[in-house]
Coordinates of C-alpha atoms and ligand atoms in Angstrom, one line a residue:
M574 CA -6.1 -53.0 -15.5
L575 CA -6.4 -55.0 -12.3
R576 CA -9.7 -53.3 -11.5
T577 CA -12.9 -52.1 -13.1
H578 CA -13.6 -49.4 -10.5
T579 CA -12.0 -47.5 -7.7
C580 CA -13.3 -47.9 -4.1
G581 CA -14.5 -44.3 -3.7
E582 CA -16.4 -44.1 -7.0
L583 CA -18.9 -46.9 -6.1
N584 CA -22.4 -45.6 -5.2
R585 CA -26.0 -46.6 -4.8
A586 CA -26.7 -46.4 -8.5
M587 CA -24.3 -49.3 -9.1
V588 CA -26.3 -51.8 -6.9
S589 CA -26.2 -55.3 -8.4
Q590 CA -23.2 -54.5 -10.7
Q591 CA -20.2 -56.8 -10.8
V592 CA -17.0 -55.0 -10.0
V593 CA -13.3 -55.7 -9.6
L594 CA -11.5 -53.6 -7.1
A595 CA -7.9 -53.5 -5.9
G596 CA -6.5 -51.8 -2.8
W597 CA -5.3 -52.1 0.8
V598 CA -7.0 -53.8 3.7
F599 CA -7.8 -51.0 6.0
S600 CA -9.4 -53.1 8.7
V601 CA -10.9 -56.6 9.2
R602 CA -13.8 -57.3 11.5
D603 CA -14.9 -60.8 12.2
H604 CA -18.6 -61.2 13.2
G605 CA -18.6 -65.0 13.1
S606 CA -21.0 -65.8 10.3
L607 CA -20.0 -62.6 8.5
K608 CA -16.6 -61.0 8.0
F609 CA -16.2 -57.3 7.0
I610 CA -13.2 -55.8 5.4
D611 CA -12.6 -52.1 4.7
L612 CA -10.8 -51.8 1.4
R613 CA -9.0 -48.6 0.7
D614 CA -7.5 -46.9 -2.3
R615 CA -6.6 -43.3 -3.0
S616 CA -10.3 -42.5 -3.8
G617 CA -11.8 -43.7 -0.6
V618 CA -12.9 -46.8 1.4
I619 CA -15.6 -49.4 0.6
Q620 CA -16.8 -52.1 2.9
L621 CA -16.5 -55.7 1.6
V622 CA -18.7 -58.4 3.1
C623 CA -17.9 -62.1 3.0
S624 CA -20.1 -64.9 4.3
P625 CA -17.8 -67.9 4.8
G626 CA -20.8 -70.2 4.7
E627 CA -21.4 -69.4 1.0
M628 CA -17.7 -69.4 0.0
S629 CA -15.3 -72.1 -1.2
P630 CA -12.9 -73.4 1.5
E631 CA -10.0 -72.0 -0.4
L632 CA -11.5 -68.5 -0.6
V633 CA -12.3 -68.7 3.2
F634 CA -8.6 -69.6 3.8
R635 CA -7.4 -66.6 1.8
V636 CA -9.8 -64.2 3.5
N637 CA -8.7 -65.6 6.9
Q638 CA -5.1 -64.8 6.2
L639 CA -5.7 -61.1 5.6
R640 CA -4.1 -58.5 7.9
D641 CA -4.0 -54.7 7.9
E642 CA -2.4 -53.2 4.8
W643 CA -2.3 -56.4 2.7
V644 CA -2.9 -55.7 -0.9
V645 CA -5.7 -57.5 -2.6
Q646 CA -7.8 -57.7 -5.7
V647 CA -11.5 -58.6 -5.2
K648 CA -14.4 -59.5 -7.4
G649 CA -17.9 -59.0 -6.1
T650 CA -21.3 -57.5 -6.5
V651 CA -22.4 -54.0 -5.2
V652 CA -25.3 -54.4 -2.8
L653 CA -27.3 -52.1 -0.5
R654 CA -26.4 -52.3 3.2
P655 CA -29.2 -53.3 5.6
P656 CA -30.7 -50.0 6.8
E657 CA -29.4 -50.5 10.4
T658 CA -25.7 -50.8 9.2
V659 CA -25.7 -47.7 6.9
N660 CA -22.8 -45.4 7.7
P661 CA -23.6 -41.8 6.9
R662 CA -20.1 -40.6 7.7
I663 CA -18.5 -42.0 4.6
P664 CA -19.5 -41.4 1.0
T665 CA -19.9 -45.2 0.2
G666 CA -21.7 -45.8 3.5
E667 CA -25.0 -46.9 1.9
I668 CA -23.5 -49.9 0.0
E669 CA -21.1 -52.7 0.3
V670 CA -19.5 -55.3 -2.0
K671 CA -20.3 -58.9 -1.5
I672 CA -17.2 -60.7 -2.6
S673 CA -17.1 -63.7 -4.9
D674 CA -13.4 -64.0 -5.3
L675 CA -10.2 -62.5 -3.7
L676 CA -6.6 -62.6 -4.8
I677 CA -3.8 -61.7 -2.5
L678 CA -1.4 -59.4 -4.4
N679 CA 1.0 -58.7 -1.5
S680 CA 1.4 -59.1 2.2
C681 CA 2.5 -56.5 4.7
Q682 CA 4.7 -56.8 7.8
T683 CA 3.4 -55.5 11.1
L684 CA 3.4 -51.7 10.8
P685 CA 5.7 -49.6 12.9
F686 CA 2.7 -47.4 13.7
E687 CA -1.1 -47.5 13.2
L688 CA -2.2 -45.5 10.2
S689 CA -5.5 -44.7 11.8
S690 CA -4.0 -42.9 14.9
P691 CA -1.1 -40.9 13.6
V692 CA -1.4 -38.2 16.3
Q693 CA 0.0 -40.6 18.9
T694 CA 2.9 -41.4 16.6
G695 CA 6.0 -39.2 16.9
E696 CA 7.0 -37.3 13.8
T697 CA 10.5 -39.0 13.7
I698 CA 9.1 -42.5 13.1
R699 CA 6.6 -41.1 10.6
L700 CA 9.4 -39.5 8.6
V701 CA 11.5 -42.7 8.7
Y702 CA 8.5 -44.5 7.2
R703 CA 7.2 -41.6 5.1
F704 CA 5.9 -44.0 2.5
L705 CA 3.4 -45.3 5.1
D706 CA 2.7 -41.9 6.6
L707 CA 1.8 -40.7 3.1
R708 CA -0.9 -43.3 3.0
R709 CA -2.8 -41.4 5.7
P710 CA -5.9 -39.8 4.2
Q711 CA -5.1 -36.4 5.6
L712 CA -1.7 -36.2 3.9
Q713 CA -3.1 -37.7 0.7
K714 CA -5.7 -35.0 0.7
N715 CA -3.1 -32.3 1.2
L716 CA -1.0 -33.5 -1.7
L717 CA -3.9 -34.0 -4.0
V718 CA -5.3 -30.6 -3.3
R719 CA -1.8 -29.2 -4.0
S720 CA -1.8 -31.1 -7.3
S721 CA -5.2 -29.6 -8.4
F722 CA -4.1 -26.2 -7.3
V723 CA -0.9 -26.4 -9.5
H724 CA -3.0 -27.7 -12.3
V725 CA -5.2 -24.6 -12.3
L726 CA -2.2 -22.3 -12.0
R727 CA -0.7 -23.9 -15.1
E728 CA -4.0 -23.7 -17.0
F729 CA -4.4 -20.0 -16.1
L730 CA -0.9 -19.0 -17.0
I731 CA -1.0 -20.9 -20.3
E732 CA -4.3 -19.1 -21.1
E733 CA -2.6 -15.8 -20.3
G734 CA 0.1 -16.4 -22.9
F735 CA 2.9 -17.7 -20.6
A736 CA 5.4 -20.4 -21.7
E737 CA 6.6 -23.0 -19.2
I738 CA 10.4 -23.1 -19.5
E739 CA 12.8 -25.0 -17.3
T740 CA 16.0 -23.4 -16.1
P741 CA 19.2 -25.2 -14.9
M742 CA 19.7 -26.8 -11.5
L743 CA 23.5 -26.9 -11.9
T744 CA 24.3 -23.2 -12.1
K745 CA 26.1 -20.2 -10.6
S746 CA 25.1 -18.4 -7.4
T747 CA 21.9 -16.3 -7.6
P748 CA 21.9 -14.0 -4.6
E749 CA 18.6 -14.3 -2.7
G750 CA 20.2 -13.7 0.7
A751 CA 20.9 -17.3 1.7
R752 CA 23.9 -19.6 1.5
D753 CA 24.3 -21.7 -1.6
F754 CA 24.3 -25.4 -1.8
I755 CA 27.3 -26.4 -3.9
V756 CA 28.1 -29.4 -6.2
P757 CA 31.6 -30.2 -7.2
S758 CA 32.4 -30.6 -10.9
R759 CA 34.4 -33.7 -11.7
L760 CA 35.2 -32.5 -15.1
N761 CA 36.4 -29.1 -13.8
P762 CA 38.4 -29.9 -10.7
G763 CA 38.3 -27.3 -8.0
R764 CA 35.1 -25.8 -9.5
F765 CA 31.6 -26.0 -8.1
Y766 CA 28.1 -25.4 -9.3
A767 CA 25.6 -23.7 -7.1
L768 CA 22.1 -25.0 -6.8
P769 CA 19.7 -22.2 -7.7
Q770 CA 18.3 -20.1 -4.8
S771 CA 15.8 -19.1 -7.5
P772 CA 15.7 -18.9 -11.3
Q773 CA 16.0 -15.1 -11.1
L774 CA 18.7 -14.5 -13.6
F775 CA 17.6 -17.1 -16.1
K776 CA 14.0 -15.7 -16.2
Q777 CA 15.4 -12.2 -16.8
L778 CA 17.6 -13.6 -19.6
L779 CA 14.5 -15.3 -21.1
M780 CA 12.9 -11.8 -21.2
V781 CA 16.1 -10.4 -23.0
A782 CA 15.7 -13.4 -25.4
G783 CA 12.2 -12.2 -26.3
Y784 CA 10.1 -15.0 -24.6
D785 CA 7.7 -12.3 -23.3
R786 CA 6.0 -14.3 -20.6
Y787 CA 7.7 -17.2 -18.7
F788 CA 6.6 -19.3 -15.8
Q789 CA 8.0 -22.4 -14.0
I790 CA 7.0 -24.4 -11.0
A791 CA 10.6 -24.1 -9.9
R792 CA 12.5 -26.0 -7.3
C793 CA 14.8 -23.6 -5.3
F794 CA 17.6 -24.4 -2.8
R795 CA 18.7 -22.3 0.1
D796 CA 21.1 -23.4 2.9
E797 CA 19.7 -21.6 5.9
D798 CA 18.4 -22.4 9.3
L799 CA 15.2 -24.3 9.0
R800 CA 11.8 -23.6 10.7
A801 CA 8.3 -24.9 10.4
D802 CA 7.8 -22.9 7.3
R803 CA 11.2 -23.4 5.8
Q804 CA 12.8 -26.4 4.0
P805 CA 16.2 -26.5 2.3
E806 CA 14.5 -27.2 -1.0
F807 CA 11.2 -25.7 -1.8
T808 CA 8.9 -24.8 -4.7
Q809 CA 8.2 -21.4 -6.2
V810 CA 5.5 -20.5 -8.8
D811 CA 8.0 -18.3 -10.6
L812 CA 7.0 -15.9 -13.4
E813 CA 8.4 -13.0 -15.4
M814 CA 6.8 -10.7 -18.0
S815 CA 8.1 -8.1 -20.5
F816 CA 6.8 -4.6 -21.0
V817 CA 4.9 -4.4 -17.8
D818 CA 4.8 -2.3 -14.6
E819 CA 4.0 -3.2 -11.0
D820 CA 0.2 -3.0 -11.5
D821 CA 0.4 -5.6 -14.4
V822 CA 2.3 -8.1 -12.3
M823 CA 0.2 -7.6 -9.2
S824 CA -3.1 -7.7 -11.0
L825 CA -2.1 -10.9 -12.9
T826 CA -1.1 -12.5 -9.5
E827 CA -4.4 -11.5 -8.0
R828 CA -6.4 -13.1 -10.9
L829 CA -4.2 -16.2 -10.7
L830 CA -4.9 -16.7 -7.0
H831 CA -8.5 -15.8 -7.5
R832 CA -9.0 -18.5 -10.1
A833 CA -6.9 -21.2 -8.3
I834 CA -8.6 -20.6 -4.9
K835 CA -12.1 -20.5 -6.5
K836 CA -11.5 -23.8 -8.4
T837 CA -9.7 -25.6 -5.7
F838 CA -11.4 -24.4 -2.5
N839 CA -14.6 -22.9 -3.9
V840 CA -13.9 -19.6 -2.2
E841 CA -14.3 -16.3 -4.0
L842 CA -11.4 -14.0 -3.0
K843 CA -12.0 -10.3 -3.0
I844 CA -9.6 -8.7 -5.5
P845 CA -7.7 -6.4 -5.8
F846 CA -5.9 -7.0 -2.5
P847 CA -5.2 -4.0 -0.3
R848 CA -1.8 -2.3 -0.8
I849 CA 0.1 -1.0 2.1
N850 CA 3.3 1.1 1.9
Y851 CA 6.2 -0.4 3.7
Q852 CA 6.5 2.5 6.2
Q853 CA 2.8 2.4 6.9
A854 CA 3.1 -1.4 7.6
I855 CA 5.9 -0.8 10.0
D856 CA 4.2 2.1 11.7
H857 CA 0.7 0.5 12.0
Y858 CA 1.5 -3.2 12.4
G859 CA 5.1 -3.2 13.5
T860 CA 6.1 -5.6 10.7
D861 CA 6.2 -5.7 6.9
K862 CA 4.1 -8.9 7.0
P863 CA 0.9 -7.6 8.6
D864 CA -1.9 -9.9 9.7
L865 CA -5.1 -8.1 8.8
R866 CA -7.4 -10.5 10.5
Y867 CA -7.6 -8.1 13.4
H868 CA -7.1 -4.4 14.1
L869 CA -5.1 -3.4 17.2
T870 CA -3.5 -0.7 15.0
I871 CA -0.5 1.0 16.4
H872 CA -0.5 4.8 16.5
D873 CA 1.7 7.7 17.5
Y874 CA 1.1 9.2 21.0
T875 CA 4.3 11.4 21.2
P876 CA 2.4 14.7 21.5
V877 CA 0.2 13.3 24.3
F878 CA 3.3 12.5 26.4
Q879 CA 5.4 15.5 25.3
T880 CA 5.3 17.2 28.8
S881 CA 5.4 13.9 30.7
Q882 CA 7.4 13.9 33.9
V883 CA 7.8 10.1 33.8
E884 CA 11.6 9.6 33.7
V885 CA 11.7 6.9 31.0
L886 CA 9.4 8.7 28.7
K887 CA 11.2 12.0 29.3
K888 CA 14.5 10.5 28.5
A889 CA 13.3 8.7 25.3
L890 CA 11.7 11.9 24.0
Q891 CA 14.7 14.0 24.7
A892 CA 16.8 11.5 22.7
G893 CA 14.5 12.1 19.7
G894 CA 12.4 9.1 20.3
V895 CA 8.6 8.6 20.0
V896 CA 5.8 7.1 22.1
R897 CA 3.6 4.6 20.2
G898 CA 1.0 2.1 21.2
F899 CA -2.3 0.5 20.7
T900 CA -5.7 0.2 22.4
V901 CA -7.5 -3.0 23.3
A902 CA -11.3 -2.4 23.5
E903 CA -11.9 -5.8 25.1
G904 CA -9.6 -5.1 28.1
E905 CA -11.6 -7.5 30.4
K906 CA -10.1 -10.4 28.4
I907 CA -6.6 -9.5 29.5
S908 CA -5.6 -10.3 33.0
A909 CA -2.9 -8.9 35.3
T910 CA -0.9 -12.1 34.7
D911 CA -1.2 -11.6 30.9
I912 CA 0.2 -8.1 31.3
Q913 CA 3.1 -9.4 33.3
E914 CA 3.8 -11.8 30.4
F915 CA 3.7 -9.0 27.9
D916 CA 6.0 -7.0 30.1
R917 CA 8.5 -9.8 30.1
L918 CA 8.3 -10.1 26.3
V919 CA 9.2 -6.4 25.8
K920 CA 12.0 -6.6 28.4
E921 CA 13.4 -9.6 26.5
R922 CA 13.5 -7.4 23.4
G923 CA 15.6 -4.7 25.2
Q924 CA 12.8 -2.3 26.4
T925 CA 12.8 -0.9 29.9
G926 CA 9.2 -2.1 30.4
L927 CA 5.7 -2.0 29.0
G928 CA 3.6 1.1 29.6
W929 CA -0.1 0.3 30.2
I930 CA -3.2 2.1 31.4
R931 CA -6.5 0.3 32.1
F932 CA -9.5 2.5 31.9
R933 CA -12.5 1.1 33.8
Q934 CA -15.8 2.8 34.6
D935 CA -14.8 2.8 38.3
G936 CA -11.3 4.4 37.7
L937 CA -8.0 3.6 36.2
Q938 CA -5.1 1.2 36.8
S939 CA -1.6 1.8 35.7
P940 CA 1.9 1.4 37.2
L941 CA 2.4 5.0 36.2
K942 CA -0.9 6.2 37.7
K943 CA 0.7 8.7 40.1
F944 CA 2.8 10.3 37.4
L945 CA 0.4 10.7 34.6
E946 CA -0.9 14.2 34.0
A947 CA -4.6 15.0 33.7
E948 CA -4.3 16.2 30.1
T949 CA -2.5 13.0 29.1
L950 CA -5.3 10.9 30.6
Q951 CA -7.9 13.1 29.1
A952 CA -6.4 12.6 25.6
L953 CA -6.2 8.8 26.0
R954 CA -9.6 8.3 27.7
P955 CA -11.8 6.0 25.6
E956 CA -15.3 6.7 24.4
P957 CA -17.9 7.1 27.1
G958 CA -19.6 3.8 27.6
S959 CA -16.6 1.6 27.2
K960 CA -16.2 -0.7 30.1
N961 CA -12.7 -1.9 30.2
T962 CA -10.1 -0.5 27.8
L963 CA -6.4 -1.2 27.9
F964 CA -3.8 1.0 26.3
F965 CA -0.3 -0.4 25.8
F966 CA 2.6 1.8 24.8
L967 CA 6.4 1.9 24.4
A968 CA 8.8 4.8 24.2
G969 CA 12.1 4.8 22.2
A970 CA 13.6 5.1 18.8
R971 CA 10.9 4.7 16.2
E972 CA 12.4 1.8 14.2
K973 CA 13.4 -0.1 17.4
I974 CA 10.1 0.0 19.1
A975 CA 8.1 -0.7 15.9
A976 CA 9.3 -4.4 15.8
V977 CA 8.6 -4.9 19.6
L978 CA 5.1 -3.4 19.3
G979 CA 4.5 -5.6 16.3
E980 CA 5.4 -8.7 18.2
L981 CA 3.3 -7.5 21.2
R982 CA 0.3 -6.9 18.8
T983 CA 0.5 -10.5 17.6
T984 CA 0.8 -11.9 21.1
V985 CA -2.1 -9.9 22.4
A986 CA -4.2 -10.9 19.4
E987 CA -3.4 -14.6 20.0
K988 CA -4.7 -14.1 23.6
L989 CA -7.8 -12.2 22.5
Y990 CA -9.1 -13.9 19.5
R991 CA -9.4 -17.4 18.1
L992 CA -7.9 -16.6 14.8
D993 CA -9.6 -18.4 11.9
P994 CA -6.9 -19.9 9.6
Y995 CA -9.4 -20.0 6.8
D996 CA -10.1 -16.3 7.0
W997 CA -7.7 -15.4 4.2
R998 CA -6.6 -11.8 4.2
F999 CA -4.1 -11.1 1.4
C1000 CA -2.4 -7.8 1.1
W1001 CA 0.5 -6.3 -0.9
V1002 CA 3.3 -4.4 0.8
V1003 CA 4.9 -1.9 -1.6
K1004 CA 7.4 1.0 -1.7
F1005 CA 10.2 -0.8 0.2
P1006 CA 13.5 0.9 0.8
L1007 CA 15.8 -0.5 -2.0
L1008 CA 18.7 -0.9 0.4
E1009 CA 19.3 -1.6 4.0
F1010 CA 22.4 -1.0 6.1
D1011 CA 24.2 -4.1 7.3
P1012 CA 25.9 -2.9 10.6
E1013 CA 28.1 -6.0 10.7
G1014 CA 29.4 -5.7 7.2
R1015 CA 29.2 -1.9 7.5
R1016 CA 27.8 -1.6 4.0
W1017 CA 24.6 -1.2 2.1
Q1018 CA 22.9 -4.3 0.9
S1019 CA 19.8 -5.0 -1.2
R1020 CA 16.6 -5.6 0.7
H1021 CA 15.3 -7.9 -2.1
H1022 CA 17.9 -8.9 -4.7
P1023 CA 20.3 -6.5 -6.4
F1024 CA 18.3 -6.7 -9.7
T1025 CA 15.4 -4.8 -8.3
S1026 CA 14.7 -1.5 -9.9
P1027 CA 14.6 1.8 -7.9
F1028 CA 11.7 4.2 -8.5
P1029 CA 12.7 6.6 -11.2
A1030 CA 11.9 9.5 -8.8
T1031 CA 14.4 8.3 -6.3
I1032 CA 17.3 7.5 -8.7
E1033 CA 18.9 10.8 -8.0
A1034 CA 19.3 9.8 -4.4
L1035 CA 21.7 7.0 -5.6
D1036 CA 24.5 9.5 -5.5
G1037 CA 24.1 10.6 -1.9
K1038 CA 21.4 9.2 0.3
P1039 CA 21.0 5.5 -0.4
E1040 CA 18.5 5.2 2.5
E1041 CA 16.0 7.4 0.6
I1042 CA 15.9 5.2 -2.5
T1043 CA 12.5 3.4 -2.8
S1044 CA 12.3 0.1 -4.8
R1045 CA 9.8 -1.1 -7.3
A1046 CA 9.4 -4.3 -5.3
Y1047 CA 6.1 -5.8 -3.9
D1048 CA 5.6 -8.5 -1.4
L1049 CA 2.5 -10.6 -1.1
V1050 CA 1.4 -11.3 2.5
L1051 CA -1.3 -13.7 3.7
N1052 CA -2.4 -13.6 7.4
G1053 CA 1.0 -12.4 8.7
T1054 CA 3.2 -14.6 6.5
E1055 CA 5.1 -13.5 3.4
I1056 CA 4.0 -15.8 0.6
G1057 CA 5.6 -14.1 -2.4
G1058 CA 7.6 -11.3 -3.7
G1059 CA 8.8 -9.7 -6.9
S1060 CA 9.7 -6.5 -8.6
I1061 CA 10.2 -4.5 -11.7
R1062 CA 13.9 -5.2 -12.7
I1063 CA 16.7 -3.0 -13.7
H1064 CA 17.0 -3.4 -17.5
Q1065 CA 19.8 -1.0 -18.2
R1066 CA 23.5 -1.9 -17.7
A1067 CA 24.6 1.5 -16.3
L1068 CA 22.0 1.4 -13.5
Q1069 CA 22.7 -2.2 -12.7
E1070 CA 26.4 -1.5 -12.4
K1071 CA 25.7 1.5 -10.2
I1072 CA 23.7 -0.7 -7.8
F1073 CA 26.5 -3.3 -7.6
E1074 CA 28.9 -0.5 -6.7
I1075 CA 26.6 0.9 -4.0
I1076 CA 26.3 -2.5 -2.4
G1077 CA 30.1 -2.7 -2.3
L1078 CA 30.8 -5.3 -5.0
P1079 CA 34.2 -4.5 -6.6
R1080 CA 34.0 -4.1 -10.3
E1081 CA 36.1 -7.2 -11.1
K1082 CA 34.0 -9.2 -8.8
Y1083 CA 30.6 -8.2 -10.3
L1084 CA 32.0 -8.6 -13.8
K1085 CA 33.1 -12.1 -13.0
Q1086 CA 29.9 -13.1 -11.2
F1087 CA 27.3 -11.2 -13.3
G1088 CA 29.2 -10.3 -16.5
F1089 CA 26.7 -12.4 -18.6
L1090 CA 23.8 -10.4 -17.2
L1091 CA 25.4 -7.1 -17.8
E1092 CA 26.2 -8.1 -21.4
A1093 CA 22.6 -9.2 -21.8
L1094 CA 21.2 -5.9 -20.5
D1095 CA 23.5 -4.2 -23.1
C1096 CA 21.9 -6.2 -25.9
G1097 CA 18.4 -4.7 -26.0
A1098 CA 16.9 -5.9 -22.8
P1099 CA 13.2 -5.0 -22.6
P1100 CA 11.7 -3.5 -19.4
H1101 CA 10.5 -6.5 -17.4
G1102 CA 9.3 -7.6 -14.0
G1103 CA 7.9 -10.7 -12.2
I1104 CA 7.1 -12.4 -9.0
A1105 CA 7.6 -15.7 -7.3
L1106 CA 5.1 -17.3 -4.9
G1107 CA 6.2 -19.8 -2.3
L1108 CA 4.0 -22.7 -3.2
D1109 CA 4.6 -24.8 0.0
R1110 CA 3.9 -21.9 2.4
L1111 CA 0.8 -20.9 0.4
M1112 CA -0.5 -24.5 0.5
M1113 CA 0.3 -24.7 4.2
L1114 CA -1.8 -21.6 4.9
L1115 CA -4.7 -22.5 2.6
L1116 CA -4.9 -26.0 4.0
G1117 CA -4.8 -24.7 7.5
V1118 CA -1.8 -26.9 8.6
S1119 CA 1.0 -25.7 10.8
S1120 CA 4.1 -27.0 8.9
I1121 CA 5.2 -27.1 5.3
R1122 CA 6.1 -30.7 6.0
E1123 CA 2.4 -31.5 5.8
V1124 CA 2.2 -30.3 2.2
M1125 CA 5.4 -31.9 0.8
A1126 CA 5.8 -35.5 0.0
F1127 CA 9.3 -36.1 1.2
P1128 CA 10.4 -33.3 3.6
K1129 CA 13.6 -33.0 5.6
T1130 CA 14.0 -32.5 9.4
Q1131 CA 15.1 -29.2 11.0
K1132 CA 18.7 -30.4 10.5
G1133 CA 18.1 -30.9 6.8
V1134 CA 18.1 -34.7 7.1
C1135 CA 15.8 -37.1 5.1
L1136 CA 15.1 -39.7 7.8
M1137 CA 13.8 -42.2 5.2
T1138 CA 16.8 -42.2 2.8
G1139 CA 19.4 -41.1 5.2
A1140 CA 20.5 -38.1 3.1
P1141 CA 22.9 -36.4 3.4
G1142 CA 25.1 -39.4 3.4
E1143 CA 28.8 -40.1 3.2
V1144 CA 30.2 -40.8 -0.3
D1145 CA 32.6 -43.3 -1.6
E1146 CA 36.3 -42.5 -1.3
I1147 CA 36.6 -43.0 -5.1
L1148 CA 34.0 -40.4 -5.8
L1149 CA 35.7 -37.9 -3.5
R1150 CA 39.0 -38.6 -5.3
E1151 CA 37.4 -38.3 -8.7
N1152 CA 36.1 -34.9 -7.6
R1153 CA 39.4 -34.0 -6.1
L1154 CA 37.9 -33.5 -2.7
R1155 CA 39.2 -34.3 0.8
V1156 CA 37.0 -34.3 3.8
E1157 CA 38.4 -32.8 7.0
L1158 CA 36.1 -33.2 9.9
P1159 CA 36.6 -31.1 13.0
Q1160 CA 38.1 -32.7 16.0
K1161 CA 35.5 -33.7 18.6
S1162 CA 36.6 -30.8 20.9
E1163 CA 36.1 -28.2 18.1
Q1164 CA 32.6 -29.4 17.3
Ligands
LIG1802 N1 13.6 -14.4 -7.3 C1 12.8 -13.7 -6.3 C2 12.7 -14.6 -5.0 O1 13.0 -15.8 -5.0 C3 11.4 -13.4 -6.7 C4 11.3 -12.4 -7.8 O2 11.9 -11.3 -7.7 O3 10.7 -12.7 -8.8 O4 12.3 -14.1 -3.9

């Protein structure tokens, strides 16, 4: 080893010990008779002190050459700092190392940006020099916490009897609702592998093969539009279990997160997590990813407006619609300008306008004031004693207004509260519809993936009313973001074939694409189910950062480009020829 200790592990108890350290020069300060160097490695920073008067000319020469980010090995003695120079902000702030020798291991060119002030540096340049960006203590912390978290996950799952098994990267399409990334096969001209959107089918086959409990920290690939919480390749904590029902998978996941969060963040999660039915989530929060850090619960007010003479409301109710809304008890925190902004939002989402009533002790305000009946107001009036209560509402088709109210609820909450990213509110959303209607394709499609089992009680509906089939799927939500999902699977061939038919897959197509799965289900497949957690998103939320790029070592841009390596790149003509590929780029005018 080039060192006896790391910088961060030195402490007061080691005073007068001889140590050898290696690391990067973080900064150099010249005080004339003394020179101070901050030496950094992954574990922390230690101050080195050199007094040129006591050093050989050659050593002085070497020390004088040092610049930021040069790599050095130093020998020295741990000493206490004089009391007036103690730095309580860093763990090694009580001591320093008086150097007796220094070896330059490598130099460093002038950096394209300062590591100590990343905020002023644009993200593009930081991604081009990601290897430098990754030296920043904040990023190092994120990746190291992620590493410890994964370590605990592995430990827990192994204790629970899971086997870690890898599944192929070069495979066939697994439908998870995104476009596949494809890889040409040189040995089979004209044929392509798909990179896995998830290990879904393989983990099910491992259950058929009798492995009982599988897990994998699995890389998945989905070619879809990217956002702050989406990357083309990402990591899932993927698991599958045999002979289980929903409660088993959900309770295991709760214990897994409880352990990992306790060990990594020293926070005790309250388990079990609340469970919310899909329809309840849509009705009360306007979304199937509810943020439970605040209330602002949406309720039905249709009966209250039943006899309303307000034209828009009358029309909506006659068309079979509903009136739904929510109340803000802290109305004084919402200004008239805020309300205009909310009104704009709902109009952008296709609504005629936002209904609102402000109840104050000295009277009420509302654009509909003249038209509202006494009974309506009586029914809506807040508790006596409340000073300023705002009631927001929309009228229209139930499903349509739910999403708009959900968005409004989030926008209002952002205005009202300073939401704490470390107030972790997990919940399960269950009892999803199995299928949804795709108006463009004019056909039913799976809400999760087509291997999700319907509830036995709703299987009869398969033959007539697909909209009434409920699935055995469960989604895990944290503070308004979906961080995982899974289901109990179909384990019988006949039912699996029936689902393929309902979603409009012709027999020859599903036999070609999923024949191996159907065969396997026919060969004694056990009942099974599982879940996958999005590790990047989960770490992003737990670390309180706003992008998954902050928790991944080498992320890509919104356009799927790695600015450091230049991927995706062009390939050699020979390689194209070997793969029997010809590239036809669109004309400029077509682009
Ligand atoms: N394969 C699913 C997904 O990636 C998760 C699961 O059903 O286990 O969302």
